[in-house]
mmCIF file of C-alpha atoms and ligand atoms in Angstrom:
data_model
loop_
_atom_site.group_PDB
_atom_site.id
_atom_site.type_symbol
_atom_site.label_atom_id
_atom_site.label_comp_id
_atom_site.label_asym_id
_atom_site.label_seq_id
_atom_site.Cartn_x
_atom_site.Cartn_y
_atom_site.Cartn_z
ATOM 1 C CA MET H 57 -70.564 13.508 27.755
ATOM 2 C CA ILE H 58 -71.423 15.625 24.739
ATOM 3 C CA HIS H 59 -74.339 18.072 24.853
ATOM 4 C CA PHE H 60 -75.720 19.261 21.524
ATOM 5 C CA VAL H 61 -77.274 22.648 22.284
ATOM 6 C CA GLY H 62 -79.435 24.948 20.174
ATOM 7 C CA ALA H 63 -78.097 28.486 20.518
ATOM 8 C CA GLY H 64 -81.308 30.122 19.268
ATOM 9 C CA PRO H 65 -81.622 32.374 16.229
ATOM 10 C CA GLY H 66 -79.116 35.046 17.228
ATOM 11 C CA ALA H 67 -79.939 37.298 20.160
ATOM 12 C CA GLU H 68 -77.934 35.979 23.074
ATOM 13 C CA ASP H 69 -80.930 35.936 25.439
ATOM 14 C CA LEU H 70 -82.885 33.607 23.163
ATOM 15 C CA ILE H 71 -80.956 30.506 24.226
ATOM 16 C CA THR H 72 -82.937 28.245 26.599
ATOM 17 C CA LEU H 73 -82.222 28.268 30.353
ATOM 18 C CA ARG H 74 -80.980 24.668 30.042
ATOM 19 C CA GLY H 75 -78.699 25.561 27.142
ATOM 20 C CA ALA H 76 -77.256 28.540 29.049
ATOM 21 C CA LYS H 77 -76.558 26.351 32.103
ATOM 22 C CA LEU H 78 -74.778 23.757 29.973
ATOM 23 C CA LEU H 79 -72.592 26.508 28.457
ATOM 24 C CA GLU H 80 -71.694 27.719 31.946
ATOM 25 C CA GLU H 81 -70.685 24.210 33.055
ATOM 26 C CA ALA H 82 -68.851 23.098 29.891
ATOM 27 C CA ASP H 83 -65.129 22.251 29.877
ATOM 28 C CA CYS H 84 -65.111 22.616 26.099
ATOM 29 C CA ILE H 85 -67.393 24.406 23.635
ATOM 30 C CA ILE H 86 -67.365 23.787 19.890
ATOM 31 C CA TYR H 87 -69.593 26.448 18.310
ATOM 32 C CA ALA H 88 -70.851 26.972 14.776
ATOM 33 C CA GLY H 89 -68.919 30.201 14.293
ATOM 34 C CA SER H 90 -70.654 31.574 11.232
ATOM 35 C CA LEU H 91 -74.080 31.888 12.854
ATOM 36 C CA VAL H 92 -73.679 31.757 16.630
ATOM 37 C CA ASP H 93 -73.323 35.076 18.484
ATOM 38 C CA PRO H 94 -69.860 35.042 20.136
ATOM 39 C CA ASN H 95 -71.413 36.935 23.073
ATOM 40 C CA LEU H 96 -72.907 33.601 24.148
ATOM 41 C CA LEU H 97 -69.368 32.416 24.830
ATOM 42 C CA LYS H 98 -69.061 34.975 27.632
ATOM 43 C CA ARG H 99 -71.001 32.433 29.705
ATOM 44 C CA ALA H 100 -68.129 29.946 29.486
ATOM 45 C CA LYS H 101 -65.835 29.189 32.455
ATOM 46 C CA ALA H 102 -62.426 30.867 32.258
ATOM 47 C CA ALA H 103 -60.792 27.463 31.806
ATOM 48 C CA CYS H 104 -63.158 26.359 29.033
ATOM 49 C CA ASP H 105 -61.533 25.381 25.724
ATOM 50 C CA ILE H 106 -63.396 27.054 22.862
ATOM 51 C CA TYR H 107 -63.323 25.960 19.211
ATOM 52 C CA ASN H 108 -64.978 27.572 16.196
ATOM 53 C CA SER H 109 -66.234 24.755 13.978
ATOM 54 C CA ALA H 110 -66.407 27.011 10.890
ATOM 55 C CA THR H 111 -62.793 26.121 10.139
ATOM 56 C CA MET H 112 -63.012 22.466 11.230
ATOM 57 C CA THR H 113 -63.976 19.237 9.456
ATOM 58 C CA LEU H 114 -66.205 16.557 10.978
ATOM 59 C CA GLU H 115 -63.020 14.619 11.771
ATOM 60 C CA ASP H 116 -61.535 17.636 13.592
ATOM 61 C CA VAL H 117 -64.710 18.065 15.646
ATOM 62 C CA LEU H 118 -64.791 14.383 16.572
ATOM 63 C CA ALA H 119 -61.114 14.409 17.513
ATOM 64 C CA VAL H 120 -61.733 17.226 20.011
ATOM 65 C CA MET H 121 -64.811 15.469 21.424
ATOM 66 C CA GLU H 122 -62.902 12.207 21.798
ATOM 67 C CA GLU H 123 -59.949 13.875 23.494
ATOM 68 C CA LYS H 124 -62.170 15.696 26.023
ATOM 69 C CA GLU H 125 -64.197 12.560 26.657
ATOM 70 C CA ALA H 126 -61.015 10.581 27.407
ATOM 71 C CA GLU H 127 -60.184 13.197 30.059
ATOM 72 C CA GLY H 128 -63.674 12.840 31.580
ATOM 73 C CA LEU H 129 -64.612 16.378 30.503
ATOM 74 C CA THR H 130 -67.898 17.797 29.226
ATOM 75 C CA THR H 131 -68.258 19.237 25.726
ATOM 76 C CA VAL H 132 -71.048 21.462 24.405
ATOM 77 C CA ARG H 133 -71.572 21.371 20.644
ATOM 78 C CA LEU H 134 -73.348 24.658 20.046
ATOM 79 C CA HIS H 135 -75.479 24.827 16.895
ATOM 80 C CA THR H 136 -77.431 27.769 15.547
ATOM 81 C CA GLY H 137 -81.216 27.880 15.952
ATOM 82 C CA ASP H 138 -82.478 24.389 16.670
ATOM 83 C CA PRO H 139 -79.909 21.661 15.993
ATOM 84 C CA SER H 140 -82.427 19.383 14.259
ATOM 85 C CA LEU H 141 -82.746 21.678 11.225
ATOM 86 C CA TYR H 142 -79.778 21.640 8.813
ATOM 87 C CA GLY H 143 -77.521 21.100 11.832
ATOM 88 C CA ALA H 144 -75.514 18.107 10.549
ATOM 89 C CA ILE H 145 -75.939 16.515 13.986
ATOM 90 C CA ARG H 146 -76.873 12.975 12.910
ATOM 91 C CA GLU H 147 -73.446 12.378 11.349
ATOM 92 C CA GLN H 148 -71.806 13.457 14.608
ATOM 93 C CA MET H 149 -74.139 11.241 16.630
ATOM 94 C CA ALA H 150 -73.480 8.206 14.418
ATOM 95 C CA ALA H 151 -69.719 8.673 14.911
ATOM 96 C CA LEU H 152 -70.195 9.106 18.684
ATOM 97 C CA ASP H 153 -72.337 5.936 18.787
ATOM 98 C CA ALA H 154 -69.534 4.053 17.028
ATOM 99 C CA ARG H 155 -67.095 5.263 19.706
ATOM 100 C CA GLY H 156 -69.438 4.521 22.615
ATOM 101 C CA ILE H 157 -69.587 8.213 23.623
ATOM 102 C CA SER H 158 -72.924 9.354 25.062
ATOM 103 C CA TYR H 159 -74.704 12.574 24.208
ATOM 104 C CA ASP H 160 -77.979 14.436 24.579
ATOM 105 C CA VAL H 161 -79.737 17.313 22.829
ATOM 106 C CA THR H 162 -81.111 20.606 24.146
ATOM 107 C CA PRO H 163 -83.441 22.217 21.614
ATOM 108 C CA GLY H 164 -83.227 25.845 20.557
ATOM 109 C CA VAL H 165 -85.459 28.518 19.032
ATOM 110 C CA SER H 166 -85.120 28.089 15.293
ATOM 111 C CA SER H 167 -84.537 31.145 13.115
ATOM 112 C CA VAL H 168 -87.862 30.324 11.449
ATOM 113 C CA PHE H 169 -89.564 31.402 14.662
ATOM 114 C CA GLY H 170 -87.222 34.359 15.099
ATOM 115 C CA ALA H 171 -88.277 35.463 11.607
ATOM 116 C CA ALA H 172 -92.007 35.074 12.326
ATOM 117 C CA ALA H 173 -91.567 37.113 15.503
ATOM 118 C CA ALA H 174 -89.728 39.842 13.595
ATOM 119 C CA LEU H 175 -92.710 40.112 11.221
ATOM 120 C CA ASP H 176 -95.457 39.752 13.878
ATOM 121 C CA ALA H 177 -96.609 36.852 11.708
ATOM 122 C CA GLU H 178 -98.636 33.696 12.389
ATOM 123 C CA PHE H 179 -97.872 30.865 9.948
ATOM 124 C CA THR H 180 -101.074 28.928 10.679
ATOM 125 C CA LEU H 181 -103.924 31.360 10.088
ATOM 126 C CA PRO H 182 -107.447 29.873 10.075
ATOM 127 C CA GLY H 183 -108.898 29.974 6.578
ATOM 128 C CA VAL H 184 -105.491 30.732 5.043
ATOM 129 C CA SER H 185 -103.068 27.902 5.816
ATOM 130 C CA GLN H 186 -102.809 25.295 8.543
ATOM 131 C CA THR H 187 -99.446 23.990 7.347
ATOM 132 C CA LEU H 188 -95.881 25.284 7.409
ATOM 133 C CA ILE H 189 -93.353 23.817 4.994
ATOM 134 C CA LEU H 190 -89.693 24.173 6.009
ATOM 135 C CA THR H 191 -87.387 23.548 3.088
ATOM 136 C CA ARG H 192 -84.506 24.807 0.983
ATOM 137 C CA MET H 193 -83.661 25.258 -2.661
ATOM 138 C CA ALA H 194 -81.346 22.596 -4.097
ATOM 139 C CA GLY H 195 -77.871 24.084 -4.278
ATOM 140 C CA ARG H 196 -74.500 22.430 -3.741
ATOM 141 C CA THR H 197 -76.428 20.132 -1.385
ATOM 142 C CA PRO H 198 -79.053 18.293 -3.437
ATOM 143 C CA VAL H 199 -82.706 17.990 -2.404
ATOM 144 C CA PRO H 200 -84.629 14.748 -3.122
ATOM 145 C CA GLU H 201 -86.567 15.063 -6.385
ATOM 146 C CA ARG H 202 -89.933 14.512 -4.725
ATOM 147 C CA GLU H 203 -89.215 17.606 -2.587
ATOM 148 C CA GLU H 204 -88.426 19.975 -5.446
ATOM 149 C CA LEU H 205 -89.499 23.483 -4.458
ATOM 150 C CA ARG H 206 -92.117 23.624 -7.242
ATOM 151 C CA LYS H 207 -93.744 20.442 -5.914
ATOM 152 C CA LEU H 208 -93.896 21.722 -2.347
ATOM 153 C CA ALA H 209 -95.093 25.114 -3.603
ATOM 154 C CA ALA H 210 -98.023 23.379 -5.340
ATOM 155 C CA HIS H 211 -99.790 23.274 -1.940
ATOM 156 C CA GLY H 212 -99.911 27.053 -1.543
ATOM 157 C CA ALA H 213 -99.243 26.487 2.179
ATOM 158 C CA SER H 214 -97.095 28.824 4.306
ATOM 159 C CA MET H 215 -93.430 28.263 3.455
ATOM 160 C CA ALA H 216 -90.088 29.059 5.079
ATOM 161 C CA ILE H 217 -87.107 28.585 2.791
ATOM 162 C CA PHE H 218 -83.683 28.198 4.398
ATOM 163 C CA LEU H 219 -80.200 28.388 2.859
ATOM 164 C CA SER H 220 -81.412 29.914 -0.392
ATOM 165 C CA ALA H 221 -80.855 33.682 -0.201
ATOM 166 C CA GLY H 222 -78.227 33.438 -2.950
ATOM 167 C CA LEU H 223 -80.582 31.579 -5.317
ATOM 168 C CA LEU H 224 -83.585 33.860 -5.444
ATOM 169 C CA GLU H 225 -84.100 33.907 -9.227
ATOM 170 C CA GLU H 226 -84.517 30.125 -9.064
ATOM 171 C CA VAL H 227 -86.671 30.369 -5.944
ATOM 172 C CA GLN H 228 -89.023 32.794 -7.726
ATOM 173 C CA ARG H 229 -89.242 30.554 -10.772
ATOM 174 C CA GLU H 230 -89.945 27.450 -8.695
ATOM 175 C CA LEU H 231 -92.581 29.137 -6.516
ATOM 176 C CA CYS H 232 -94.404 30.407 -9.622
ATOM 177 C CA ALA H 233 -94.307 26.884 -11.104
ATOM 178 C CA GLY H 234 -96.291 25.893 -7.984
ATOM 179 C CA ALA H 235 -99.369 27.610 -6.579
ATOM 180 C CA PHE H 236 -97.862 31.089 -6.192
ATOM 181 C CA THR H 237 -97.800 34.031 -8.609
ATOM 182 C CA GLU H 238 -95.442 36.986 -8.963
ATOM 183 C CA ASP H 239 -97.837 38.957 -6.763
ATOM 184 C CA SER H 240 -98.010 36.453 -3.903
ATOM 185 C CA PRO H 241 -96.821 37.892 -0.574
ATOM 186 C CA ALA H 242 -93.228 37.154 0.444
ATOM 187 C CA ALA H 243 -90.679 38.425 2.942
ATOM 188 C CA ILE H 244 -86.948 38.252 3.451
ATOM 189 C CA VAL H 245 -85.774 38.261 7.053
ATOM 190 C CA TYR H 246 -82.053 38.892 7.368
ATOM 191 C CA LYS H 247 -80.341 37.979 10.653
ATOM 192 C CA ALA H 248 -83.585 37.645 12.591
ATOM 193 C CA THR H 249 -83.170 38.727 16.241
ATOM 194 C CA TRP H 250 -79.596 40.018 15.700
ATOM 195 C CA PRO H 251 -78.983 43.775 16.153
ATOM 196 C CA GLU H 252 -78.561 44.059 12.359
ATOM 197 C CA GLU H 253 -81.894 42.315 11.622
ATOM 198 C CA LYS H 254 -83.719 43.466 8.475
ATOM 199 C CA THR H 255 -87.297 42.574 7.555
ATOM 200 C CA LEU H 256 -88.183 43.168 3.921
ATOM 201 C CA ARG H 257 -91.744 42.587 2.830
ATOM 202 C CA CYS H 258 -92.072 42.068 -0.900
ATOM 203 C CA THR H 259 -93.729 39.721 -3.386
ATOM 204 C CA VAL H 260 -92.577 36.456 -4.926
ATOM 205 C CA GLY H 261 -91.773 38.362 -8.137
ATOM 206 C CA THR H 262 -89.534 40.886 -6.353
ATOM 207 C CA LEU H 263 -87.565 38.566 -4.032
ATOM 208 C CA ALA H 264 -84.337 38.654 -6.058
ATOM 209 C CA GLU H 265 -84.345 42.395 -6.708
ATOM 210 C CA THR H 266 -85.166 43.139 -3.045
ATOM 211 C CA ALA H 267 -82.244 41.039 -1.799
ATOM 212 C CA GLU H 268 -79.935 42.525 -4.439
ATOM 213 C CA ARG H 269 -80.908 46.088 -3.493
ATOM 214 C CA GLU H 270 -80.222 45.374 0.197
ATOM 215 C CA GLY H 271 -77.033 43.397 -0.486
ATOM 216 C CA ILE H 272 -78.408 40.235 1.158
ATOM 217 C CA ARG H 273 -76.811 36.943 0.063
ATOM 218 C CA ASN H 274 -76.873 34.781 3.171
ATOM 219 C CA THR H 275 -78.203 34.406 6.737
ATOM 220 C CA ALA H 276 -81.717 35.140 5.568
ATOM 221 C CA LEU H 277 -84.975 33.261 5.540
ATOM 222 C CA ILE H 278 -87.460 33.555 2.725
ATOM 223 C CA LEU H 279 -91.061 33.386 3.864
ATOM 224 C CA VAL H 280 -93.868 32.947 1.373
ATOM 225 C CA GLY H 281 -97.634 32.714 1.655
ATOM 226 C CA ASP H 282 -100.881 34.563 2.138
ATOM 227 C CA PHE H 283 -100.362 34.430 5.913
ATOM 228 C CA LEU H 284 -98.090 37.454 5.458
ATOM 229 C CA THR H 285 -100.919 39.773 4.399
ATOM 230 C CA ALA H 286 -104.263 38.045 5.070
ATOM 231 C CA LEU H 287 -106.714 39.535 7.533
ATOM 232 C CA PRO H 288 -107.321 36.800 10.099
ATOM 233 C CA GLU H 289 -110.603 34.955 10.436
ATOM 234 C CA ARG H 290 -111.648 34.410 14.032
ATOM 235 C CA SER H 291 -110.180 31.254 15.528
ATOM 236 C CA LYS H 292 -112.524 28.593 16.930
ATOM 237 C CA LEU H 293 -110.375 28.294 20.045
ATOM 238 C CA TYR H 294 -111.404 31.647 21.535
ATOM 239 C CA ASP H 295 -114.882 31.817 20.005
ATOM 240 C CA PRO H 296 -117.620 32.089 22.716
ATOM 241 C CA HIS H 297 -119.856 29.707 20.697
ATOM 242 C CA PHE H 298 -117.270 26.926 20.565
ATOM 243 C CA THR H 299 -116.940 24.273 23.306
ATOM 244 C CA THR H 300 -113.414 23.083 24.108
ATOM 245 C CA ALA H 301 -111.999 20.658 26.685
ATOM 246 C CA PHE H 302 -111.522 23.619 29.030
ATOM 247 C CA ARG H 303 -114.468 25.926 28.363
ATOM 248 C CA LYS H 304 -118.185 25.397 27.621
ATOM 249 C CA GLY H 305 -119.377 27.451 24.668
ATOM 250 C CA ASP H 306 -123.012 28.459 24.104
ATOM 251 C CA ASP H 307 -122.930 26.316 20.914
ATOM 252 C CA THR H 308 -125.176 28.737 19.007
HETATM 253 N N1 SAH X 89 -80.559 25.208 12.670
HETATM 254 C C1 SAH X 89 -80.804 26.533 12.135
HETATM 255 C C2 SAH X 89 -80.695 26.563 10.627
HETATM 256 C C3 SAH X 89 -79.279 26.374 10.134
HETATM 257 S S1 SAH X 89 -79.120 26.434 8.393
HETATM 258 C C4 SAH X 89 -82.152 27.046 12.636
HETATM 259 O O1 SAH X 89 -82.897 26.308 13.285
HETATM 260 O O2 SAH X 89 -82.443 28.215 12.402
HETATM 261 C C5 SAH X 89 -78.606 28.090 8.122
HETATM 262 C C6 SAH X 89 -79.729 28.872 7.484
HETATM 263 O O3 SAH X 89 -80.693 29.210 8.482
HETATM 264 C C7 SAH X 89 -79.323 30.207 6.869
HETATM 265 O O4 SAH X 89 -78.908 30.042 5.541
HETATM 266 C C8 SAH X 89 -80.613 30.985 6.929
HETATM 267 O O5 SAH X 89 -81.487 30.581 5.887
HETATM 268 C C9 SAH X 89 -81.207 30.485 8.227
HETATM 269 N N2 SAH X 89 -80.869 31.332 9.382
HETATM 270 C C10 SAH X 89 -80.122 30.999 10.454
HETATM 271 N N3 SAH X 89 -80.104 32.015 11.347
HETATM 272 C C11 SAH X 89 -80.866 32.993 10.809
HETATM 273 C C12 SAH X 89 -81.303 34.278 11.270
HETATM 274 N N4 SAH X 89 -80.938 34.755 12.471
HETATM 275 N N5 SAH X 89 -82.102 35.008 10.461
HETATM 276 C C13 SAH X 89 -82.523 34.544 9.272
HETATM 277 N N6 SAH X 89 -82.149 33.334 8.794
HETATM 278 C C14 SAH X 89 -81.349 32.567 9.556
#
């Protein structure tokens, strides 16, 4: 059996209870070495075989999974954040399906939520934005044309941009070709929830120079939108005049 597990954004106590238990029981752990805190591996049994997938190909990973499976052993494939975002899990699952090897998935706290927490931010502010767009800039991995950053940025919704900290000149240009301006609020969150976390509030026009000044090229999320600075309107949910399924309001 293979368990895909989300490790959480960084801090070792942000893995789920289920994920931690699976790590403790695993006979083999294959972890995404570049972004998973090695301290999580302290949970492993002494006899657990541990592999860092940063130096492995898909074929190498599958070979280890197949070998462990043949011995009746349990493997945890530990991915950073939540495995469903830029985790390259579907290609592993398709190969496991072809080999008749079963698997399941334990979700994790994505870095996008680690970053919001670091900024005390709420992506979905009433009157500001009720939508969060998770995306990336096209780089060595292409992005479908209909999802070009400038097209998504045309909505002016809250945005979280992954995998793009090394492309900030382009990110700025694309955001300004959408609904944002140089003065729109932005933030760079480097290594959210890790001890070396940095939160840098800036504007769309100063993203590149802010990252350059701080020496940030990777492991950062770019957040953009008025949610970063707007004063909140009152929500309906906790308004005494508003009736919900659980509470009668005075409906005045
Ligand atoms: N599955 C992961 C994303 C993996 S893609 C998740 O759910 O978070 C790798 C990208 O995620 C990085 O380039 C960076 O943009 C972002 N990222 C991952 N961990 C991060 C962290 N702790 N702080 C800020 N960004 C992070």
